[in-house]
mmCIF file of C-alpha atoms in Angstrom:
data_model
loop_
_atom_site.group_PDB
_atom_site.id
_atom_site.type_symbol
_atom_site.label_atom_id
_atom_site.label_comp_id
_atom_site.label_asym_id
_atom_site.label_seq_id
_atom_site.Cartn_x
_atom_site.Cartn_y
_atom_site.Cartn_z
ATOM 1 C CA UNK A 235 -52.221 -144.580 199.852
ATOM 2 C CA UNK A 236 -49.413 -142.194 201.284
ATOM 3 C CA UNK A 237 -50.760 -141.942 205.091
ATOM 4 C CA UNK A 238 -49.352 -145.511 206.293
ATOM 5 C CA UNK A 239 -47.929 -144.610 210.079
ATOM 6 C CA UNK A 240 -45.514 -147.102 210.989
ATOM 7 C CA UNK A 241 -43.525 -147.576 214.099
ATOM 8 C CA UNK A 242 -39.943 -148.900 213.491
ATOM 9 C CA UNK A 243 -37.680 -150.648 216.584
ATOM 10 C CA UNK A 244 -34.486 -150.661 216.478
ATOM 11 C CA UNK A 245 -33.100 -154.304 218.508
ATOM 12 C CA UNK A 246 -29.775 -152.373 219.791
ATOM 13 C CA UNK A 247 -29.414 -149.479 222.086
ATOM 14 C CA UNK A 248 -26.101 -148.700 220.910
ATOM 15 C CA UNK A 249 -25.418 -144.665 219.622
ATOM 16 C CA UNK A 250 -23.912 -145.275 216.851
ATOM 17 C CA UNK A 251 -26.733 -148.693 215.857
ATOM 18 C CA UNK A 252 -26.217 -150.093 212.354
ATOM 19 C CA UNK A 253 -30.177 -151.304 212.940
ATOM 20 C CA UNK A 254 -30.358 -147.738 214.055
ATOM 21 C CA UNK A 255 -28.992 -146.224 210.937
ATOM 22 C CA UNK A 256 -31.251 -149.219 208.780
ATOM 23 C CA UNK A 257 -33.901 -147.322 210.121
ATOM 24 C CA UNK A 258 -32.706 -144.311 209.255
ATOM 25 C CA UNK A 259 -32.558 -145.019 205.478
ATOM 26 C CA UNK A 260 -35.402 -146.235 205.972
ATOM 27 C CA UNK A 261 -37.061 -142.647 206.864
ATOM 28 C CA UNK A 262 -35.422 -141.433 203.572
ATOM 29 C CA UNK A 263 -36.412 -144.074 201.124
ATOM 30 C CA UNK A 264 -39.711 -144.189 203.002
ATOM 31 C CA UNK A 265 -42.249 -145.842 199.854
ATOM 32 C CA UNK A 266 -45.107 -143.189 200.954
ATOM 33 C CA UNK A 267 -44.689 -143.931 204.513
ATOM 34 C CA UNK A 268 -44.900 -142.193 207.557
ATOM 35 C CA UNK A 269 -41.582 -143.736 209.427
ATOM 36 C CA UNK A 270 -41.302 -142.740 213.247
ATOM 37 C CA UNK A 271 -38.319 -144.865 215.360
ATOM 38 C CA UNK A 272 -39.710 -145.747 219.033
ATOM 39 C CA UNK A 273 -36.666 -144.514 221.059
ATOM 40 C CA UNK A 274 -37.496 -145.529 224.088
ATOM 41 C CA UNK A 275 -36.803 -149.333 224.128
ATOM 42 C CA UNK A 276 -34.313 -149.170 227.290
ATOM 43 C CA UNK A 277 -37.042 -147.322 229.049
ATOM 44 C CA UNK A 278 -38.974 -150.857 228.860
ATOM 45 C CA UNK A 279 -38.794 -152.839 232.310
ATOM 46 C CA UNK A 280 -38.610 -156.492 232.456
ATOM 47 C CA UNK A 281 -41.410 -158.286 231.195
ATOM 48 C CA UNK A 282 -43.483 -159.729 234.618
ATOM 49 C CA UNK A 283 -46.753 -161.523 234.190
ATOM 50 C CA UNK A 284 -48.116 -160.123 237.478
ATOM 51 C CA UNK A 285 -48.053 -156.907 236.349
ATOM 52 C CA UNK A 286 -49.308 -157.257 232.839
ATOM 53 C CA UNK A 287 -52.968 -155.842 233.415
ATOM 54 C CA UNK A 288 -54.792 -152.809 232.476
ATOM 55 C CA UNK A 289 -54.424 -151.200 235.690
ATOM 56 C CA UNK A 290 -50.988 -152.526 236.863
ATOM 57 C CA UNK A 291 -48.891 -152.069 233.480
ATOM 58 C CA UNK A 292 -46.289 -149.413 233.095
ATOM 59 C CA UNK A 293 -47.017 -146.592 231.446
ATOM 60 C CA UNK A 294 -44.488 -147.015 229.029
ATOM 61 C CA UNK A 295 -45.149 -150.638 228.622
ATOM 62 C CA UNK A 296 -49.012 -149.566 227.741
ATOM 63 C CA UNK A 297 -48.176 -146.440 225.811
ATOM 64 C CA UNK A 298 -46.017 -148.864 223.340
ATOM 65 C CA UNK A 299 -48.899 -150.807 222.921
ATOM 66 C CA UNK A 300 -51.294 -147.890 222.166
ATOM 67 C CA UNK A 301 -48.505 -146.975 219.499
ATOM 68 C CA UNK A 302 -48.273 -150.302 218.050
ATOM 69 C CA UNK A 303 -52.128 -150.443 218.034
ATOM 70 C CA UNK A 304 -51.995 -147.092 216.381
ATOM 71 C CA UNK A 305 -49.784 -147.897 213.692
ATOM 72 C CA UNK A 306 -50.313 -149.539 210.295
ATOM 73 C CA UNK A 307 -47.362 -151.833 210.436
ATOM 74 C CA UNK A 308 -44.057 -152.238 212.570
ATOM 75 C CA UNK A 309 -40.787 -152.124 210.938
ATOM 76 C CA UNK A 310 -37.897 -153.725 213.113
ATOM 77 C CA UNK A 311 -34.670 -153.771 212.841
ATOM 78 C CA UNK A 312 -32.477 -156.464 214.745
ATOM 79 C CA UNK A 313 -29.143 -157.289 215.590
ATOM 80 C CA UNK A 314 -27.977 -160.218 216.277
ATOM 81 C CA UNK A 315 -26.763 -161.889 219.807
ATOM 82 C CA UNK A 316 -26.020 -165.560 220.309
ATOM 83 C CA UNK A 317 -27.791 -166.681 217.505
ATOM 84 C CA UNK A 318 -30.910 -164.735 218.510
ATOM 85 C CA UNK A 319 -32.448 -161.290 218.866
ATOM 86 C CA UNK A 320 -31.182 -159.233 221.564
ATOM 87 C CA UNK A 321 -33.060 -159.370 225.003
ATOM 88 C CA UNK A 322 -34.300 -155.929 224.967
ATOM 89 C CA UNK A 323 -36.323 -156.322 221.838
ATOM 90 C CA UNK A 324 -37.502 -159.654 223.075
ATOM 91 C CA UNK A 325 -38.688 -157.741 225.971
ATOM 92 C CA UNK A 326 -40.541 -155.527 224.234
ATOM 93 C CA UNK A 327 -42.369 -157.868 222.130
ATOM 94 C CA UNK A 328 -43.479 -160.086 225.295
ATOM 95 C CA UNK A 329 -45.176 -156.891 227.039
ATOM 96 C CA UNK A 330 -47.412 -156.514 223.510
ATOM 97 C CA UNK A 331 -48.207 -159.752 222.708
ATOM 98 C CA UNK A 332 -50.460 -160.086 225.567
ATOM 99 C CA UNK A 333 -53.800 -159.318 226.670
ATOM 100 C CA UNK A 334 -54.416 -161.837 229.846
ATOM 101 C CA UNK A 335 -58.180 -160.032 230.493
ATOM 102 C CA UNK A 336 -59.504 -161.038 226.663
ATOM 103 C CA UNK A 337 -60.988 -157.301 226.863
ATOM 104 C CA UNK A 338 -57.964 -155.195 225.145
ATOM 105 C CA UNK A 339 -57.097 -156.759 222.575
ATOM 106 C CA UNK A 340 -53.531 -157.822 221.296
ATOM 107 C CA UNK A 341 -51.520 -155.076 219.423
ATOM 108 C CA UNK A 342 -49.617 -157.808 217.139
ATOM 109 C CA UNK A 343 -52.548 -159.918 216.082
ATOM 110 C CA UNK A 344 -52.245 -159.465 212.278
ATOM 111 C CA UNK A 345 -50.483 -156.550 212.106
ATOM 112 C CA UNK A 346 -48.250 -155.944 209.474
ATOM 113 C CA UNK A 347 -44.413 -156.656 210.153
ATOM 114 C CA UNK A 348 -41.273 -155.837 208.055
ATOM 115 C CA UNK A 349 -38.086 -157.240 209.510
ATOM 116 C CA UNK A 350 -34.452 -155.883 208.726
ATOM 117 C CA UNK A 351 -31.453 -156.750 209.957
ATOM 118 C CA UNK A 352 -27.381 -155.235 210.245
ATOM 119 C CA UNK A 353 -24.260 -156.757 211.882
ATOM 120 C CA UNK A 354 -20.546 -156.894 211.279
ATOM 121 C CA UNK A 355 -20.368 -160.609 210.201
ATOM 122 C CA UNK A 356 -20.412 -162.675 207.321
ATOM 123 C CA UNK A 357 -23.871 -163.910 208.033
ATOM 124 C CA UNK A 358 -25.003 -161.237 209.362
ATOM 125 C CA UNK A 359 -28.825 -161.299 211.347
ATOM 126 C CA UNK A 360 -30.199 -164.658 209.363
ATOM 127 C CA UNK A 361 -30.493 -166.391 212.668
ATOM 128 C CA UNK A 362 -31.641 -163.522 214.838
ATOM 129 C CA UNK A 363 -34.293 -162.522 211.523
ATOM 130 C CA UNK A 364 -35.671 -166.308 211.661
ATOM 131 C CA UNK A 365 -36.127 -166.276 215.560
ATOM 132 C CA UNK A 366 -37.784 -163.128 215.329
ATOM 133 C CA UNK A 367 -40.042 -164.575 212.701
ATOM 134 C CA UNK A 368 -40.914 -167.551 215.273
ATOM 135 C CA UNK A 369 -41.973 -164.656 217.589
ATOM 136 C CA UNK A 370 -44.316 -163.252 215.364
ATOM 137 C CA UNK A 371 -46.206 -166.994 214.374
ATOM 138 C CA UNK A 372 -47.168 -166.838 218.071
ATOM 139 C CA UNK A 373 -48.928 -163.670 217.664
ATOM 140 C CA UNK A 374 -50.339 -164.200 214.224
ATOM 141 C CA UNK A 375 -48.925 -161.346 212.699
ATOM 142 C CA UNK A 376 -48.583 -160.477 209.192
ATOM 143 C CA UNK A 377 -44.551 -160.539 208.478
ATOM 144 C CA UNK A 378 -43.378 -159.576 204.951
ATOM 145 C CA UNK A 379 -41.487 -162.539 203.925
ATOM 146 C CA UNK A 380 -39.475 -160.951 201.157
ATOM 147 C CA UNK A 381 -37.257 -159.696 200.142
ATOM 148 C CA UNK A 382 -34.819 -160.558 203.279
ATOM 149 C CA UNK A 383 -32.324 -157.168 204.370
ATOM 150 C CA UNK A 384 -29.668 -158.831 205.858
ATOM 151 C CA UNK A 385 -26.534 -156.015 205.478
ATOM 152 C CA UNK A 386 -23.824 -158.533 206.793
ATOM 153 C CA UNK A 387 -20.653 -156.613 207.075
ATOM 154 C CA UNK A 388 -22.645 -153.840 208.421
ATOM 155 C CA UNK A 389 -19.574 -151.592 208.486
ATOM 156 C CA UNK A 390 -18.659 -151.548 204.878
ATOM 157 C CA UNK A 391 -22.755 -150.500 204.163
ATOM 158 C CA UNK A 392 -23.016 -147.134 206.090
ATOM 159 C CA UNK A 393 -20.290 -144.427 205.773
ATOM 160 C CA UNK A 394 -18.496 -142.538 208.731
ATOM 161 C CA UNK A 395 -22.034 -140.831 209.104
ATOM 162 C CA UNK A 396 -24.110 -143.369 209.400
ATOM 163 C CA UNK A 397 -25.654 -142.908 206.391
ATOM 164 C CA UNK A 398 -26.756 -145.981 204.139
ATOM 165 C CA UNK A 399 -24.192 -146.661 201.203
ATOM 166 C CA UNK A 400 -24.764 -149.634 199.999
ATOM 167 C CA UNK A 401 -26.876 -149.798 196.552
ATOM 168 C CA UNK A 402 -27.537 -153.169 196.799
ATOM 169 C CA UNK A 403 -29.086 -153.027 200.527
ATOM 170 C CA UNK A 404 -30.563 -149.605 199.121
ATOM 171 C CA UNK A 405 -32.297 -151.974 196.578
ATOM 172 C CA UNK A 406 -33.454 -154.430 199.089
ATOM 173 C CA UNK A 407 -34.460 -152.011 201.817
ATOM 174 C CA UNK A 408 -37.043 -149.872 199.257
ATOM 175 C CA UNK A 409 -38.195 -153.171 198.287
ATOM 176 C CA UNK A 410 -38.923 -154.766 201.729
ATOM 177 C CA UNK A 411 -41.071 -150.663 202.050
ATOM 178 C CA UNK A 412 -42.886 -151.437 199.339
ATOM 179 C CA UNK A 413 -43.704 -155.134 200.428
ATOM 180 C CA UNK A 414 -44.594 -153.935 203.481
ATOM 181 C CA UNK A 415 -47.112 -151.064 202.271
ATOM 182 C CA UNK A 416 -48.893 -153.506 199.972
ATOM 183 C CA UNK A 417 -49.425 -155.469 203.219
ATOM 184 C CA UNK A 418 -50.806 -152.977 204.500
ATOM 185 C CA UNK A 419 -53.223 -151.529 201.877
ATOM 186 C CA UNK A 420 -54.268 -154.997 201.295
ATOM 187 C CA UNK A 421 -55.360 -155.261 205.219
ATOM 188 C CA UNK A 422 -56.898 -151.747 205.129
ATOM 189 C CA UNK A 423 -58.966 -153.536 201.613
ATOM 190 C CA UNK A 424 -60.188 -156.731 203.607
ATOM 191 C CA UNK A 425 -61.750 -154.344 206.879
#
């Protein structure tokens, strides 16, 4: 199967984003897939309950949730910040995990997940991977579980161009693609 669509987040809204650049590579060692990056994550308002209808949601709020609907599977790429994932992505993920009228139906219910990871220390996004994983139990979706990219020491990965270096997160990154289009094929199988 070559026409997977999947929607990839990036966690930081920095220019020059390791997580960006993850995604990036991603793109080019793309397993069959067809890899688009949201880019509009600091578009996203704060998450608020009262607004989190049909009628009352943001339009950019809803039309990430059409695309997540939309897509075969989600590839994210996270930072990491105080042990965690960074607020913005968290934000994201609370306005589609929702559906408060039981009519729309939730855009992360079993939808397959691939999670990546880049930062400048020696442990690089383990914690900020595993909380995001906690996220996605809530919302039952399907989360590859390996293999784990987790390009600690971001810096020495990518070259002055952003471009993915490394051969052994090369190696992990086209295997986490492939886990994550057997996912999908195998949810495609069971419909």
């Amino acid at each position: 199967m070559t026409d997977r669509k999947i929607l990839a987040l990036s966690g930081s809204l920095r220019a020059d984003s390791h997580n960006t650049a993850l995604l990036r590579a991603a793109q080019k060692f793309n397993a069959g897939m067809d890899i688009e990056i949201y880019d509009q994550l600091r578009e996203i308002p704060p998450y608020d309950m009262d607004l989190d209808t049909p009628a009352l949601r943001p339009a950019i709020v809803q039309e990430l949730r059409e695309r997540i609907t939309a897509a075969d599977g989600l590839l994210i790429a996270t930072p990491e910040f105080n042990y965690s994932i960074p607020g913005v992505l968290k934000n994201a993920l609370d306005w589609v995990s929702t559906d408060w009228t039981k009519a729309e139906g939730l855009p992360l219910l079993r939808k397959p997940i691939a999670i990546m990871g880049a930062a400048p220390t020696q442990f690089g996004s383990v914690r900020a991977q595993l909380a995001l994983r906690q996220v996605f139990v809530w919302t039952e979706s399907d989360v590859v579980v390996k293999p784990e990219v987790i390009a600690f020491r971001s810096h020495e990965r990518f070259d002055e161009d952003g471009n993915l270096i490394d051969e052994t997160t090369i190696g992990l990154l086209t295997g986490l693609l492939a886990a994550l289009a057997t996912k999908i094929d195998r949810n495609a199988d069971s419909r």
